[in-house]
XYZ file of N, CA and C in Angstrom:
858
model
N -23.540 11.024 -22.415
C -22.286 10.846 -21.668
C -22.461 9.748 -20.633
N -21.599 8.751 -20.672
C -21.604 7.683 -19.674
C -20.266 7.721 -18.950
N -20.329 7.777 -17.626
C -19.132 8.034 -16.822
C -18.859 6.866 -15.884
N -17.600 6.426 -15.841
C -17.164 5.405 -14.891
C -16.111 6.006 -13.973
N -16.121 5.561 -12.731
C -15.067 5.923 -11.778
C -14.204 4.692 -11.529
N -12.906 4.925 -11.416
C -11.960 3.867 -11.086
C -11.341 4.158 -9.728
N -11.439 3.210 -8.804
C -10.845 3.352 -7.477
C -9.496 2.633 -7.434
N -8.510 3.208 -6.725
C -7.152 2.658 -6.729
C -6.948 1.509 -5.755
N -5.893 0.745 -6.022
C -5.484 -0.327 -5.131
C -4.083 -0.095 -4.609
N -3.523 -1.101 -3.939
C -2.161 -0.983 -3.430
C -1.189 -0.742 -4.583
N -0.167 0.033 -4.299
C 0.767 0.440 -5.325
C 0.502 1.849 -5.810
N -0.700 2.387 -5.512
C -1.043 3.746 -5.931
C -0.656 4.789 -4.889
N -0.250 4.348 -3.715
C 0.029 5.287 -2.621
C 1.195 6.222 -2.962
N 1.116 7.444 -2.445
C 2.176 8.430 -2.646
C 2.114 9.468 -1.535
N 3.231 10.170 -1.270
C 3.267 11.155 -0.185
C 2.209 12.240 -0.380
N 1.552 12.604 0.706
C 0.583 13.688 0.669
C -0.760 13.334 0.085
N -0.958 12.095 -0.279
C -2.170 11.725 -1.014
C -3.448 12.104 -0.281
N -4.281 12.865 -0.970
C -5.629 13.146 -0.525
C -5.805 14.099 0.628
N -4.736 14.590 1.213
C -4.862 15.376 2.443
C -5.591 16.700 2.234
N -5.669 17.186 0.994
C -6.329 18.472 0.736
C -7.845 18.360 0.653
N -8.365 17.151 0.578
C -9.821 17.015 0.485
C -10.466 17.316 1.837
N -11.624 17.979 1.826
C -12.245 18.419 3.088
C -12.465 17.306 4.111
N -12.811 16.109 3.649
C -13.148 15.032 4.591
C -11.955 14.151 4.955
N -10.788 14.459 4.425
C -9.652 13.557 4.619
C -9.328 13.352 6.097
N -9.263 14.424 6.852
C -8.846 14.315 8.250
C -9.796 13.417 9.044
N -11.096 13.612 8.880
C -12.048 12.824 9.663
C -12.047 11.361 9.226
N -11.880 11.101 7.936
C -11.859 9.714 7.471
C -10.570 9.010 7.885
N -9.466 9.732 7.866
C -8.210 9.123 8.312
C -8.218 8.863 9.809
N -9.025 9.617 10.550
C -9.135 9.334 11.983
C -9.808 7.979 12.221
N -10.674 7.558 11.302
C -11.273 6.218 11.396
C -10.191 5.160 11.204
N -9.305 5.397 10.245
C -8.189 4.477 10.025
C -7.316 4.396 11.272
N -7.088 5.531 11.892
C -6.246 5.557 13.092
C -6.874 4.745 14.219
N -8.202 4.768 14.316
C -8.866 3.938 15.325
C -8.728 2.462 14.985
N -8.763 2.129 13.715
C -8.650 0.738 13.283
C -7.233 0.194 13.463
N -6.232 1.045 13.276
C -4.846 0.579 13.233
C -4.005 0.994 14.428
N -4.443 2.034 15.154
C -3.653 2.541 16.272
C -2.454 3.357 15.842
N -2.422 3.781 14.574
C -1.287 4.537 14.050
C -1.720 5.904 13.548
N -0.803 6.859 13.587
C -1.043 8.197 13.064
C -0.802 8.168 11.555
N -1.824 7.803 10.801
C -1.635 7.618 9.367
C -1.504 8.949 8.638
N -2.081 10.013 9.190
C -1.893 11.316 8.537
C -0.426 11.702 8.531
N 0.249 11.475 9.630
C 1.675 11.771 9.681
C 2.445 10.875 8.717
N 2.033 9.612 8.619
C 2.706 8.696 7.692
C 2.540 9.154 6.253
N 1.358 9.655 5.904
C 1.133 10.163 4.550
C 1.987 11.398 4.292
N 2.072 12.268 5.278
C 2.836 13.507 5.111
C 4.326 13.240 4.982
N 4.837 12.330 5.784
C 6.286 12.148 5.881
C 6.808 10.871 5.236
N 5.911 9.976 4.846
C 6.363 8.692 4.335
C 6.796 7.796 5.485
N 7.517 6.773 5.179
C 7.977 5.864 6.219
C 7.421 4.468 6.037
N 7.773 3.615 6.993
C 7.464 2.197 6.845
C 6.028 1.834 7.168
N 5.325 2.684 7.911
C 3.979 2.317 8.354
C 3.067 1.989 7.175
N 3.135 2.806 6.115
C 2.251 2.581 4.977
C 2.677 1.386 4.138
N 3.830 0.816 4.433
C 4.241 -0.400 3.763
C 3.559 -1.638 4.311
N 2.874 -1.493 5.440
C 2.168 -2.614 6.059
C 0.767 -2.703 5.466
N 0.457 -3.826 4.849
C -0.803 -3.915 4.119
C -2.018 -3.696 5.008
N -1.936 -4.092 6.284
C -3.082 -3.906 7.179
C -3.309 -2.434 7.508
N -2.303 -1.596 7.288
C -2.437 -0.149 7.466
C -2.768 0.521 6.135
N -2.080 0.105 5.095
C -2.227 0.756 3.796
C -3.623 0.584 3.216
N -4.199 -0.587 3.357
C -5.493 -0.819 2.712
C -6.595 0.103 3.238
N -6.828 0.198 4.548
C -7.857 1.145 4.987
C -7.489 2.594 4.704
N -6.189 2.904 4.690
C -5.768 4.272 4.379
C -6.130 4.634 2.950
N -5.865 3.739 2.016
C -6.203 4.009 0.620
C -7.708 4.166 0.426
N -8.489 3.359 1.112
C -9.941 3.495 0.996
C -10.398 4.837 1.561
N -9.828 5.260 2.684
C -10.197 6.546 3.268
C -9.869 7.700 2.330
N -8.681 7.678 1.736
C -8.278 8.742 0.819
C -9.189 8.756 -0.411
N -9.428 7.585 -0.989
C -10.299 7.519 -2.165
C -11.707 7.991 -1.825
N -12.181 7.648 -0.637
C -13.532 8.042 -0.228
C -13.627 9.559 -0.075
N -12.596 10.178 0.499
C -12.581 11.640 0.635
C -12.634 12.300 -0.733
N -11.897 11.743 -1.681
C -11.918 12.264 -3.045
C -13.291 12.065 -3.679
N -13.852 10.878 -3.544
C -15.155 10.580 -4.148
C -16.249 11.477 -3.582
N -16.209 11.737 -2.276
C -17.207 12.623 -1.681
C -17.090 14.039 -2.239
N -15.857 14.500 -2.450
C -15.655 15.825 -3.030
C -16.170 15.866 -4.468
N -15.954 14.809 -5.211
C -16.461 14.740 -6.575
C -17.981 14.762 -6.600
N -18.574 13.983 -5.724
C -20.031 13.931 -5.662
C -20.617 15.291 -5.283
N -19.991 15.947 -4.313
C -20.477 17.256 -3.872
C -20.407 18.297 -4.987
N -19.455 18.105 -5.919
C -19.293 19.040 -7.029
C -20.207 18.715 -8.205
N -20.992 17.654 -8.075
C -21.936 17.307 -9.124
C -21.477 16.234 -10.081
N -20.288 15.673 -9.857
C -19.833 14.561 -10.690
C -20.546 13.287 -10.253
N -20.844 12.427 -11.183
C -21.552 11.195 -10.861
C -20.897 10.030 -11.585
N -21.228 8.860 -11.121
C -20.708 7.649 -11.744
C -21.868 6.768 -12.185
N -21.863 6.395 -13.454
C -22.820 5.399 -13.922
C -22.364 3.998 -13.550
N -21.056 3.874 -13.317
C -20.491 2.592 -12.911
C -19.189 2.846 -12.179
N -18.881 1.983 -11.206
C -17.620 2.073 -10.471
C -16.849 0.764 -10.628
N -15.554 0.903 -10.878
C -14.657 -0.238 -10.942
C -13.452 0.053 -10.058
N -12.668 -0.981 -9.809
C -11.478 -0.767 -8.989
C -10.338 -1.656 -9.417
N -9.153 -1.220 -9.080
C -7.950 -2.019 -9.327
C -7.604 -2.738 -8.032
N -7.760 -4.057 -8.001
C -7.463 -4.866 -6.819
C -8.278 -4.374 -5.613
N -7.624 -3.859 -4.577
C -8.348 -3.321 -3.422
C -9.439 -2.347 -3.850
N -9.207 -1.629 -4.939
C -10.194 -0.663 -5.411
C -11.548 -1.264 -5.709
N -11.595 -2.573 -5.975
C -12.884 -3.225 -6.202
C -13.747 -3.158 -4.951
N -13.115 -3.225 -3.778
C -13.859 -3.094 -2.527
C -14.439 -1.685 -2.407
N -13.616 -0.667 -2.682
C -14.106 0.715 -2.629
C -15.254 0.916 -3.606
N -15.090 0.396 -4.827
C -16.118 0.568 -5.846
C -17.431 -0.079 -5.425
N -17.354 -1.306 -4.915
C -18.563 -2.009 -4.490
C -19.224 -1.297 -3.319
N -18.409 -0.818 -2.381
C -18.955 -0.125 -1.220
C -19.625 1.184 -1.614
N -19.002 1.906 -2.538
C -19.585 3.186 -2.981
C -20.909 2.944 -3.704
N -20.932 1.977 -4.608
C -22.164 1.698 -5.359
C -23.278 1.194 -4.446
N -22.907 0.476 -3.387
C -23.910 -0.069 -2.471
C -24.391 0.966 -1.451
N -23.759 2.125 -1.414
C -24.156 3.157 -0.465
C -23.696 2.898 0.951
N -22.626 2.121 1.109
C -22.093 1.890 2.457
C -21.560 3.196 3.040
N -21.549 3.283 4.343
C -20.937 4.437 4.988
C -19.428 4.357 4.833
N -18.780 5.511 4.938
C -17.325 5.543 4.871
C -16.722 4.682 5.973
N -17.275 4.769 7.170
C -16.730 4.007 8.287
C -16.792 2.510 8.018
N -17.901 2.060 7.440
C -18.030 0.626 7.175
C -17.065 0.187 6.067
N -16.907 1.016 5.045
C -15.986 0.669 3.963
C -14.551 0.597 4.470
N -14.172 1.549 5.299
C -12.813 1.563 5.846
C -12.588 0.368 6.756
N -13.577 0.052 7.578
C -13.465 -1.099 8.468
C -13.329 -2.393 7.677
N -14.074 -2.502 6.590
C -13.990 -3.700 5.760
C -12.602 -3.822 5.131
N -12.046 -2.680 4.697
C -10.694 -2.693 4.143
C -9.669 -3.085 5.203
N -9.885 -2.638 6.426
C -8.971 -3.019 7.513
C -9.028 -4.522 7.758
N -10.233 -5.091 7.704
C -10.370 -6.537 7.843
C -9.647 -7.262 6.717
N -9.801 -6.761 5.514
C -9.114 -7.353 4.360
C -7.599 -7.307 4.550
N -7.102 -6.156 4.981
C -5.666 -6.018 5.178
C -5.131 -6.951 6.251
N -5.866 -7.065 7.356
C -5.413 -7.964 8.430
C -5.444 -9.415 7.981
N -6.496 -9.789 7.244
C -6.600 -11.173 6.776
C -5.462 -11.515 5.814
N -5.138 -10.578 4.937
C -4.040 -10.819 4.002
C -2.696 -10.838 4.719
N -2.545 -9.957 5.683
C -1.274 -9.915 6.425
C -1.040 -11.230 7.156
N -2.110 -11.845 7.634
C -1.957 -13.110 8.358
C -1.476 -14.226 7.435
N -1.666 -14.052 6.116
C -1.224 -15.068 5.150
C 0.145 -14.754 4.566
N 0.641 -13.565 4.838
C 1.897 -13.155 4.221
C 3.071 -13.910 4.824
N 4.105 -14.059 4.013
C 5.327 -14.685 4.498
C 6.497 -14.129 3.710
N 7.688 -14.272 4.267
C 8.876 -13.786 3.581
C 9.109 -14.528 2.270
N 8.528 -15.699 2.142
C 8.707 -16.482 0.914
C 7.827 -15.979 -0.222
N 6.813 -15.167 0.095
C 5.887 -14.693 -0.926
C 6.372 -13.420 -1.580
N 6.159 -13.302 -2.888
C 6.619 -12.121 -3.608
C 5.776 -11.934 -4.865
N 6.007 -10.786 -5.549
C 5.325 -10.492 -6.803
C 6.318 -9.869 -7.768
N 6.022 -10.028 -9.058
C 6.927 -9.576 -10.103
C 6.100 -8.972 -11.228
N 6.427 -7.732 -11.623
C 5.785 -7.110 -12.774
C 6.574 -7.471 -14.032
N 5.863 -7.882 -15.067
C 6.496 -8.341 -16.309
C 5.984 -7.479 -17.460
N 6.905 -6.969 -18.272
C 6.543 -6.129 -19.413
C 6.188 -7.004 -20.611
N 4.986 -7.554 -20.560
C 4.526 -8.437 -21.633
C 3.017 -8.623 -21.496
N 2.338 -9.019 -22.571
C 0.900 -9.285 -22.479
C 0.601 -10.428 -21.517
N -0.496 -10.312 -20.800
C -0.840 -11.307 -19.785
C -0.990 -12.700 -20.366
N -1.563 -12.806 -21.564
C -1.773 -14.142 -22.127
C -0.448 -14.829 -22.434
N 0.566 -14.057 -22.830
C 1.870 -14.652 -23.090
C 2.562 -15.046 -21.789
N 2.432 -14.185 -20.789
C 3.023 -14.498 -19.486
C 2.357 -15.731 -18.891
N 1.041 -15.794 -19.000
C 0.308 -16.933 -18.431
C 0.730 -18.240 -19.098
N 1.000 -18.175 -20.398
C 1.422 -19.382 -21.108
C 2.818 -19.838 -20.696
N 3.596 -18.917 -20.122
C 4.973 -19.238 -19.744
C 5.132 -19.589 -18.271
N 4.042 -19.625 -17.516
C 4.128 -19.859 -16.078
C 4.809 -21.177 -15.748
N 5.550 -21.163 -14.659
C 6.241 -22.364 -14.195
C 5.774 -22.699 -12.783
N 6.239 -23.790 -12.235
C 5.819 -24.249 -10.910
C 6.087 -23.170 -9.856
N 5.094 -22.937 -8.998
C 5.245 -21.968 -7.921
C 4.952 -20.545 -8.316
N 4.531 -20.322 -9.571
C 4.252 -18.976 -10.084
C 2.853 -18.958 -10.679
N 2.068 -17.918 -10.379
C 0.733 -17.790 -10.962
C 0.513 -16.368 -11.448
N -0.399 -16.190 -12.385
C -0.755 -14.856 -12.845
C -1.541 -14.148 -11.749
N -1.117 -12.928 -11.397
C -1.797 -12.154 -10.361
C -2.575 -10.980 -10.920
N -2.154 -10.440 -12.070
C -2.855 -9.282 -12.615
C -2.584 -9.129 -14.102
N -3.645 -8.793 -14.826
C -3.571 -8.348 -16.215
C -3.819 -6.848 -16.156
N -2.745 -6.073 -16.073
C -2.854 -4.646 -15.791
C -3.011 -3.776 -17.017
N -2.339 -4.128 -18.097
C -2.314 -3.331 -19.315
C -1.854 -4.238 -20.452
N -1.986 -3.787 -21.702
C -1.558 -4.641 -22.808
C -0.096 -5.055 -22.735
N 0.710 -4.255 -22.053
C 2.143 -4.542 -21.964
C 2.606 -4.800 -20.538
N 1.673 -5.143 -19.645
C 2.088 -5.402 -18.259
C 1.218 -6.440 -17.587
N 1.883 -7.478 -17.107
C 1.240 -8.488 -16.269
C 2.011 -8.567 -14.962
N 1.364 -9.091 -13.943
C 2.019 -9.301 -12.650
C 1.864 -10.766 -12.289
N 2.949 -11.360 -11.809
C 2.898 -12.743 -11.342
C 3.192 -12.769 -9.847
N 2.754 -13.835 -9.217
C 2.832 -13.948 -7.769
C 3.232 -15.362 -7.399
N 3.873 -15.489 -6.227
C 4.212 -16.824 -5.765
C 5.429 -16.851 -4.868
N 6.066 -17.988 -4.806
C 7.255 -18.171 -3.994
C 8.408 -17.345 -4.565
N 9.132 -16.654 -3.681
C 10.188 -15.746 -4.133
C 11.264 -16.465 -4.940
N 11.660 -17.639 -4.512
C 12.678 -18.390 -5.247
C 12.168 -18.786 -6.623
N 10.909 -19.206 -6.694
C 10.326 -19.583 -7.980
C 10.234 -18.376 -8.908
N 9.935 -17.207 -8.335
C 9.863 -16.005 -9.158
C 11.229 -15.613 -9.695
N 12.260 -15.786 -8.896
C 13.611 -15.473 -9.388
C 13.977 -16.381 -10.563
N 13.635 -17.652 -10.447
C 13.908 -18.575 -11.555
C 13.104 -18.183 -12.787
N 11.843 -17.835 -12.557
C 10.961 -17.432 -13.660
C 11.530 -16.202 -14.374
N 11.971 -15.208 -13.608
C 12.516 -13.981 -14.194
C 13.759 -14.257 -15.023
N 14.545 -15.230 -14.605
C 15.783 -15.547 -15.327
C 15.521 -16.313 -16.621
N 14.315 -16.883 -16.743
C 14.021 -17.731 -17.893
C 13.176 -17.037 -18.961
N 12.430 -16.000 -18.590
C 11.522 -15.370 -19.549
C 12.266 -14.367 -20.436
N 11.751 -14.076 -21.632
C 12.431 -13.156 -22.547
C 12.073 -11.690 -22.331
N 11.224 -11.397 -21.334
C 10.739 -10.027 -21.150
C 11.368 -9.371 -19.929
N 11.461 -8.040 -19.928
C 11.942 -7.342 -18.733
C 10.967 -7.544 -17.569
N 11.504 -7.567 -16.365
C 10.659 -7.719 -15.183
C 11.280 -6.965 -14.020
N 10.451 -6.706 -13.008
C 10.958 -6.042 -11.807
C 10.161 -6.533 -10.610
N 10.830 -6.733 -9.470
C 10.106 -7.141 -8.262
C 9.276 -5.986 -7.715
N 8.145 -6.306 -7.151
C 7.289 -5.301 -6.528
C 7.537 -5.276 -5.023
N 7.345 -4.100 -4.444
C 7.550 -3.939 -2.999
C 6.267 -4.338 -2.277
N 6.136 -5.618 -2.023
C 4.964 -6.157 -1.328
C 5.448 -7.089 -0.227
N 4.533 -7.394 0.674
C 4.906 -8.252 1.796
C 4.275 -9.632 1.708
N 3.751 -9.977 0.541
C 3.158 -11.295 0.390
C 2.846 -11.594 -1.056
N 2.458 -12.827 -1.305
C 2.098 -13.263 -2.656
C 0.611 -12.990 -2.874
N 0.290 -11.730 -3.103
C -1.114 -11.346 -3.261
C -1.705 -11.972 -4.528
N -3.012 -12.174 -4.507
C -3.752 -12.749 -5.632
C -3.157 -14.087 -6.074
N -2.915 -14.917 -5.097
C -2.392 -16.259 -5.359
C -3.034 -17.227 -4.374
N -2.856 -18.526 -4.574
C -3.411 -19.495 -3.621
C -2.906 -19.311 -2.197
N -1.785 -18.615 -2.015
C -1.269 -18.378 -0.660
C -2.246 -17.570 0.183
N -3.161 -16.851 -0.466
C -4.132 -16.020 0.246
C -5.404 -16.785 0.616
N -5.461 -18.054 0.341
C -6.681 -18.829 0.592
C -7.203 -18.711 2.030
N -6.332 -18.723 3.070
C -6.872 -18.595 4.428
C -7.549 -17.250 4.707
N -7.308 -16.244 3.866
C -7.924 -14.925 4.077
C -9.325 -14.846 3.490
N -9.702 -15.813 2.664
C -10.980 -15.733 1.960
C -12.159 -15.774 2.930
N -12.167 -16.724 3.850
C -13.315 -16.889 4.761
C -13.540 -15.676 5.652
N -12.494 -15.120 6.313
C -12.759 -13.947 7.145
C -13.230 -12.735 6.357
N -12.717 -12.561 5.135
C -13.186 -11.421 4.349
C -14.617 -11.647 3.890
N -14.938 -12.868 3.485
C -16.313 -13.151 3.080
C -17.286 -12.896 4.232
N -16.929 -13.318 5.424
C -17.807 -13.106 6.578
C -18.026 -11.620 6.830
N -16.958 -10.836 6.768
C -17.085 -9.391 6.993
C -17.894 -8.736 5.889
N -17.663 -9.165 4.638
C -18.389 -8.577 3.521
C -19.870 -8.951 3.557
N -20.189 -10.159 3.988
C -21.593 -10.563 4.096
C -22.346 -9.708 5.103
N -21.644 -9.265 6.140
C -22.302 -8.408 7.135
C -22.453 -6.968 6.646
N -21.710 -6.611 5.594
C -21.741 -5.238 5.096
C -22.665 -5.059 3.894
N -22.746 -6.074 3.035
C -23.510 -5.971 1.796
C -24.766 -6.825 1.863
N -25.811 -6.369 1.195
C -27.045 -7.150 1.119
C -26.923 -8.296 0.123
N -26.011 -8.157 -0.829
C -25.882 -9.108 -1.925
C -24.733 -10.076 -1.632
N -25.052 -11.351 -1.437
C -24.015 -12.349 -1.156
C -23.063 -12.512 -2.327
N -23.533 -12.224 -3.539
C -22.658 -12.341 -4.701
C -21.515 -11.333 -4.639
N -21.798 -10.156 -4.123
C -20.749 -9.139 -3.974
C -19.724 -9.608 -2.952
N -20.215 -10.118 -1.830
C -19.304 -10.610 -0.793
C -18.440 -11.749 -1.314
N -19.047 -12.668 -2.055
C -18.285 -13.787 -2.609
C -17.221 -13.301 -3.581
N -17.585 -12.346 -4.432
C -16.639 -11.850 -5.427
C -15.454 -11.159 -4.768
N -15.726 -10.322 -3.758
C -14.637 -9.623 -3.081
C -13.705 -10.605 -2.375
N -14.278 -11.658 -1.810
C -13.451 -12.650 -1.117
C -12.633 -13.473 -2.104
N -13.264 -13.907 -3.170
C -12.560 -14.741 -4.148
C -11.491 -13.956 -4.910
N -11.648 -12.630 -4.971
C -10.620 -11.804 -5.620
C -9.249 -11.978 -4.971
N -9.223 -12.393 -3.724
C -7.945 -12.546 -3.029
C -7.073 -13.634 -3.649
N -7.688 -14.617 -4.289
C -6.925 -15.767 -4.789
C -6.976 -15.897 -6.307
N -7.514 -14.904 -6.980
C -7.558 -14.972 -8.433
C -6.976 -13.698 -9.044
N -6.608 -13.741 -10.324
C -5.955 -12.581 -10.934
C -6.870 -11.371 -11.044
N -6.263 -10.201 -10.957
C -6.952 -8.941 -11.221
C -7.035 -8.780 -12.739
N -8.219 -8.669 -13.272
C -8.412 -8.523 -14.725
C -8.752 -7.058 -15.026
N -7.775 -6.184 -14.787
C -8.013 -4.751 -14.903
C -8.105 -4.314 -16.362
N -7.159 -4.711 -17.186
C -7.181 -4.296 -18.591
C -8.443 -4.768 -19.308
N -8.862 -6.025 -19.153
C -10.120 -6.433 -19.796
C -11.323 -5.637 -19.308
N -11.352 -5.297 -18.025
C -12.477 -4.515 -17.502
C -12.508 -3.122 -18.123
N -11.334 -2.521 -18.315
C -11.268 -1.211 -18.954
C -11.743 -1.280 -20.401
N -11.286 -2.288 -21.122
C -11.710 -2.429 -22.513
C -13.214 -2.653 -22.618
N -13.771 -3.353 -21.636
C -15.214 -3.581 -21.644
C -15.979 -2.272 -21.474
N -15.442 -1.358 -20.668
C -16.076 -0.044 -20.527
C -16.200 0.641 -21.884
N -15.112 0.641 -22.643
C -15.142 1.268 -23.964
C -16.134 0.555 -24.878
N -16.139 -0.767 -24.827
C -17.066 -1.530 -25.668
C -18.518 -1.256 -25.300
N -18.756 -0.961 -24.021
C -20.112 -0.701 -23.543
C -20.562 0.738 -23.759
N -19.722 1.545 -24.383
C -20.130 2.899 -24.734
C -19.863 3.963 -23.690
N -19.023 3.673 -22.707
C -18.660 4.715 -21.746
C -17.791 5.754 -22.443
N -17.997 7.016 -22.085
C -17.306 8.117 -22.750
C -16.209 8.729 -21.895
N -16.371 8.667 -20.562
C -15.432 9.316 -19.657
C -15.090 8.388 -18.501
N -13.827 8.420 -18.124
C -13.355 7.632 -16.995
C -12.639 8.565 -16.029
N -13.118 8.620 -14.803
C -12.503 9.458 -13.767
C -11.753 8.555 -12.800
N -10.460 8.798 -12.649
C -9.632 8.006 -11.747
C -9.568 8.721 -10.401
N -10.050 8.040 -9.381
C -10.147 8.591 -8.035
C -8.774 8.554 -7.357
N -8.463 9.570 -6.584
C -7.167 9.651 -5.896
C -6.985 8.505 -4.899
N -5.720 8.088 -4.720
C -4.517 8.456 -5.466
C -4.458 7.702 -6.794
N -4.408 8.444 -7.899
C -4.701 7.834 -9.182
C -3.572 7.686 -10.171
N -2.341 8.000 -9.783
C -1.253 7.969 -10.766
C -1.129 6.597 -11.422
N -1.103 5.534 -10.628
C -0.898 4.190 -11.175
C -2.081 3.735 -12.024
N -3.322 3.740 -11.513
C -4.422 3.288 -12.364
C -4.638 4.173 -13.586
N -4.341 5.463 -13.469
C -4.472 6.346 -14.626
C -3.500 5.929 -15.725
N -2.252 5.647 -15.340
C -1.269 5.220 -16.319
C -1.648 3.912 -16.989
N -2.153 2.967 -16.204
C -2.587 1.693 -16.778
C -3.765 1.895 -17.731
N -4.685 2.788 -17.350
C -5.838 3.061 -18.210
C -5.399 3.726 -19.509
N -4.459 4.645 -19.423
C -3.970 5.310 -20.626
C -3.320 4.309 -21.580
N -2.510 3.409 -21.026
C -1.843 2.419 -21.868
C -2.830 1.408 -22.455
N -3.909 1.162 -21.751
C -4.890 0.185 -22.212
C -5.875 0.773 -23.206
N -6.342 1.986 -22.942
C -7.440 2.562 -23.711
C -7.003 3.572 -24.762
N -5.818 4.152 -24.599
C -5.416 5.199 -25.530
C -6.422 6.330 -25.507
N -6.980 6.658 -26.671
C -7.940 7.765 -26.779
C -9.384 7.274 -26.878
N -9.628 6.023 -26.522
C -10.991 5.483 -26.662
C -11.972 6.136 -25.699
N -11.507 6.557 -24.533
C -12.323 7.285 -23.563
C -11.590 8.552 -23.154
N -12.347 9.539 -22.695
C -11.728 10.715 -22.080
C -11.337 10.342 -20.655
N -10.052 10.506 -20.310
C -9.556 10.125 -18.997
C -9.332 11.364 -18.139
N -9.773 11.292 -16.888
C -9.626 12.402 -15.943
C -9.017 11.843 -14.659
N -7.985 12.489 -14.170
C -7.335 12.074 -12.927
C -7.576 13.142 -11.869
N -8.172 12.744 -10.754
C -8.529 13.697 -9.693
C -7.679 13.419 -8.467
N -6.817 14.369 -8.127
C -5.909 14.225 -6.981
C -6.132 15.287 -5.912
N -6.926 16.324 -6.222
C -7.073 17.453 -5.306
C -8.397 18.153 -5.568
N -8.835 19.026 -4.666
C -10.040 19.807 -4.943
C -9.946 20.619 -6.231
N -8.755 21.115 -6.553
C -8.590 21.851 -7.807
C -8.847 20.943 -9.009
N -8.424 19.689 -8.909
C -8.686 18.738 -9.987
C -10.177 18.457 -10.131
N -10.894 18.426 -9.011
C -12.339 18.229 -9.065
C -12.977 19.344 -9.885
N -12.622 20.581 -9.566
C -13.195 21.730 -10.269
C -12.830 21.702 -11.754
N -11.582 21.355 -12.044
C -11.154 21.304 -13.443
C -11.893 20.216 -14.210
N -12.131 19.083 -13.556
C -12.843 17.986 -14.213
C -14.288 18.359 -14.476
N -14.926 19.007 -13.519
C -16.300 19.484 -13.720
C -16.356 20.422 -14.920
N -15.381 21.317 -15.017
C -15.349 22.273 -16.122
C -15.148 21.569 -17.462
N -14.188 20.650 -17.526
C -13.927 19.944 -18.777
C -15.132 19.129 -19.228
N -15.729 18.419 -18.290
C -16.859 17.570 -18.654
C -18.080 18.409 -19.004
N -18.224 19.564 -18.359
C -19.314 20.470 -18.710
C -19.178 20.999 -20.117
N -17.934 21.318 -20.513
C -17.709 21.791 -21.879
C -18.021 20.697 -22.888
N -17.685 19.451 -22.529
C -17.973 18.336 -23.436
C -19.473 18.155 -23.614
N -20.222 18.318 -22.542
C -21.680 18.210 -22.634
C -22.236 19.314 -23.501
N -21.750 20.543 -23.306
C -22.223 21.654 -24.129
C -21.944 21.411 -25.606
N -20.794 20.798 -25.879
C -20.391 20.582 -27.268
C -21.262 19.557 -27.966
N -21.678 18.514 -27.255
C -22.474 17.481 -27.951
C -23.970 17.625 -27.702
N -24.334 18.609 -26.871
C -25.744 18.913 -26.690
C -26.509 17.974 -25.798
N -25.815 17.097 -25.081
C -26.496 16.131 -24.205
C -26.321 16.515 -22.755
N -27.278 16.126 -21.938
C -27.158 16.349 -20.508
C -26.146 15.386 -19.941
N -25.421 15.784 -18.861
C -24.469 14.874 -18.230
C -25.197 13.764 -17.504
């Protein structure tokens, strides 16, 4: 059995996310120190606070970390960690053994750096089409931001250019609720501050460079998922809040891997039970 964990990125947030995990309160208090906001209340009640990327990013890392710690405590392990967009930071931090506080602080730095590059002119658009076809149809002011699934790509750029692009393409599309043109050249000024923060957190400069450069290049989520299957991974556990990455993984992988979505302590226990039965059935140790 080979197991991968997937950490979520922006767009995965939802009301109540992660609050049932034992460490959620203490980890969210770190976010509150970083942002000056009561993020637990924002998670419980919703509202505009979580729409701010400088708040949402450390909050998502804190929630995912609380879930991952609960999974680890229950005996679940990861042979490899991947992430969707921001989730790549969580994955790298978890694999490197960073403390929760350092991972959350790094996410806060990332969020602030990206927010400083945001503008009302920046936007993103989800397109129901394969990424390679969308990329071939790109026009001025529009770039590929994500290859999410076989039937979903995301483009980023100037809002006016995106409106023109949407009117010209043959595929359905919808605007995303974001405050900037993420994963586009507009994020270039955020690269240096994130690289500096990541270099102070990780021993490997290659990790810091990759996390920084991710800000201006497309998220290649679907290819990364397919590579897991090609590499012989058998199980994929989606860390909370996991609705969005789980759906993308299902559409990309079908039945090639066993998919598990963990949103609560009860889900942790159920996943341990399911994976234990699978081990018993094939006679191999987990």
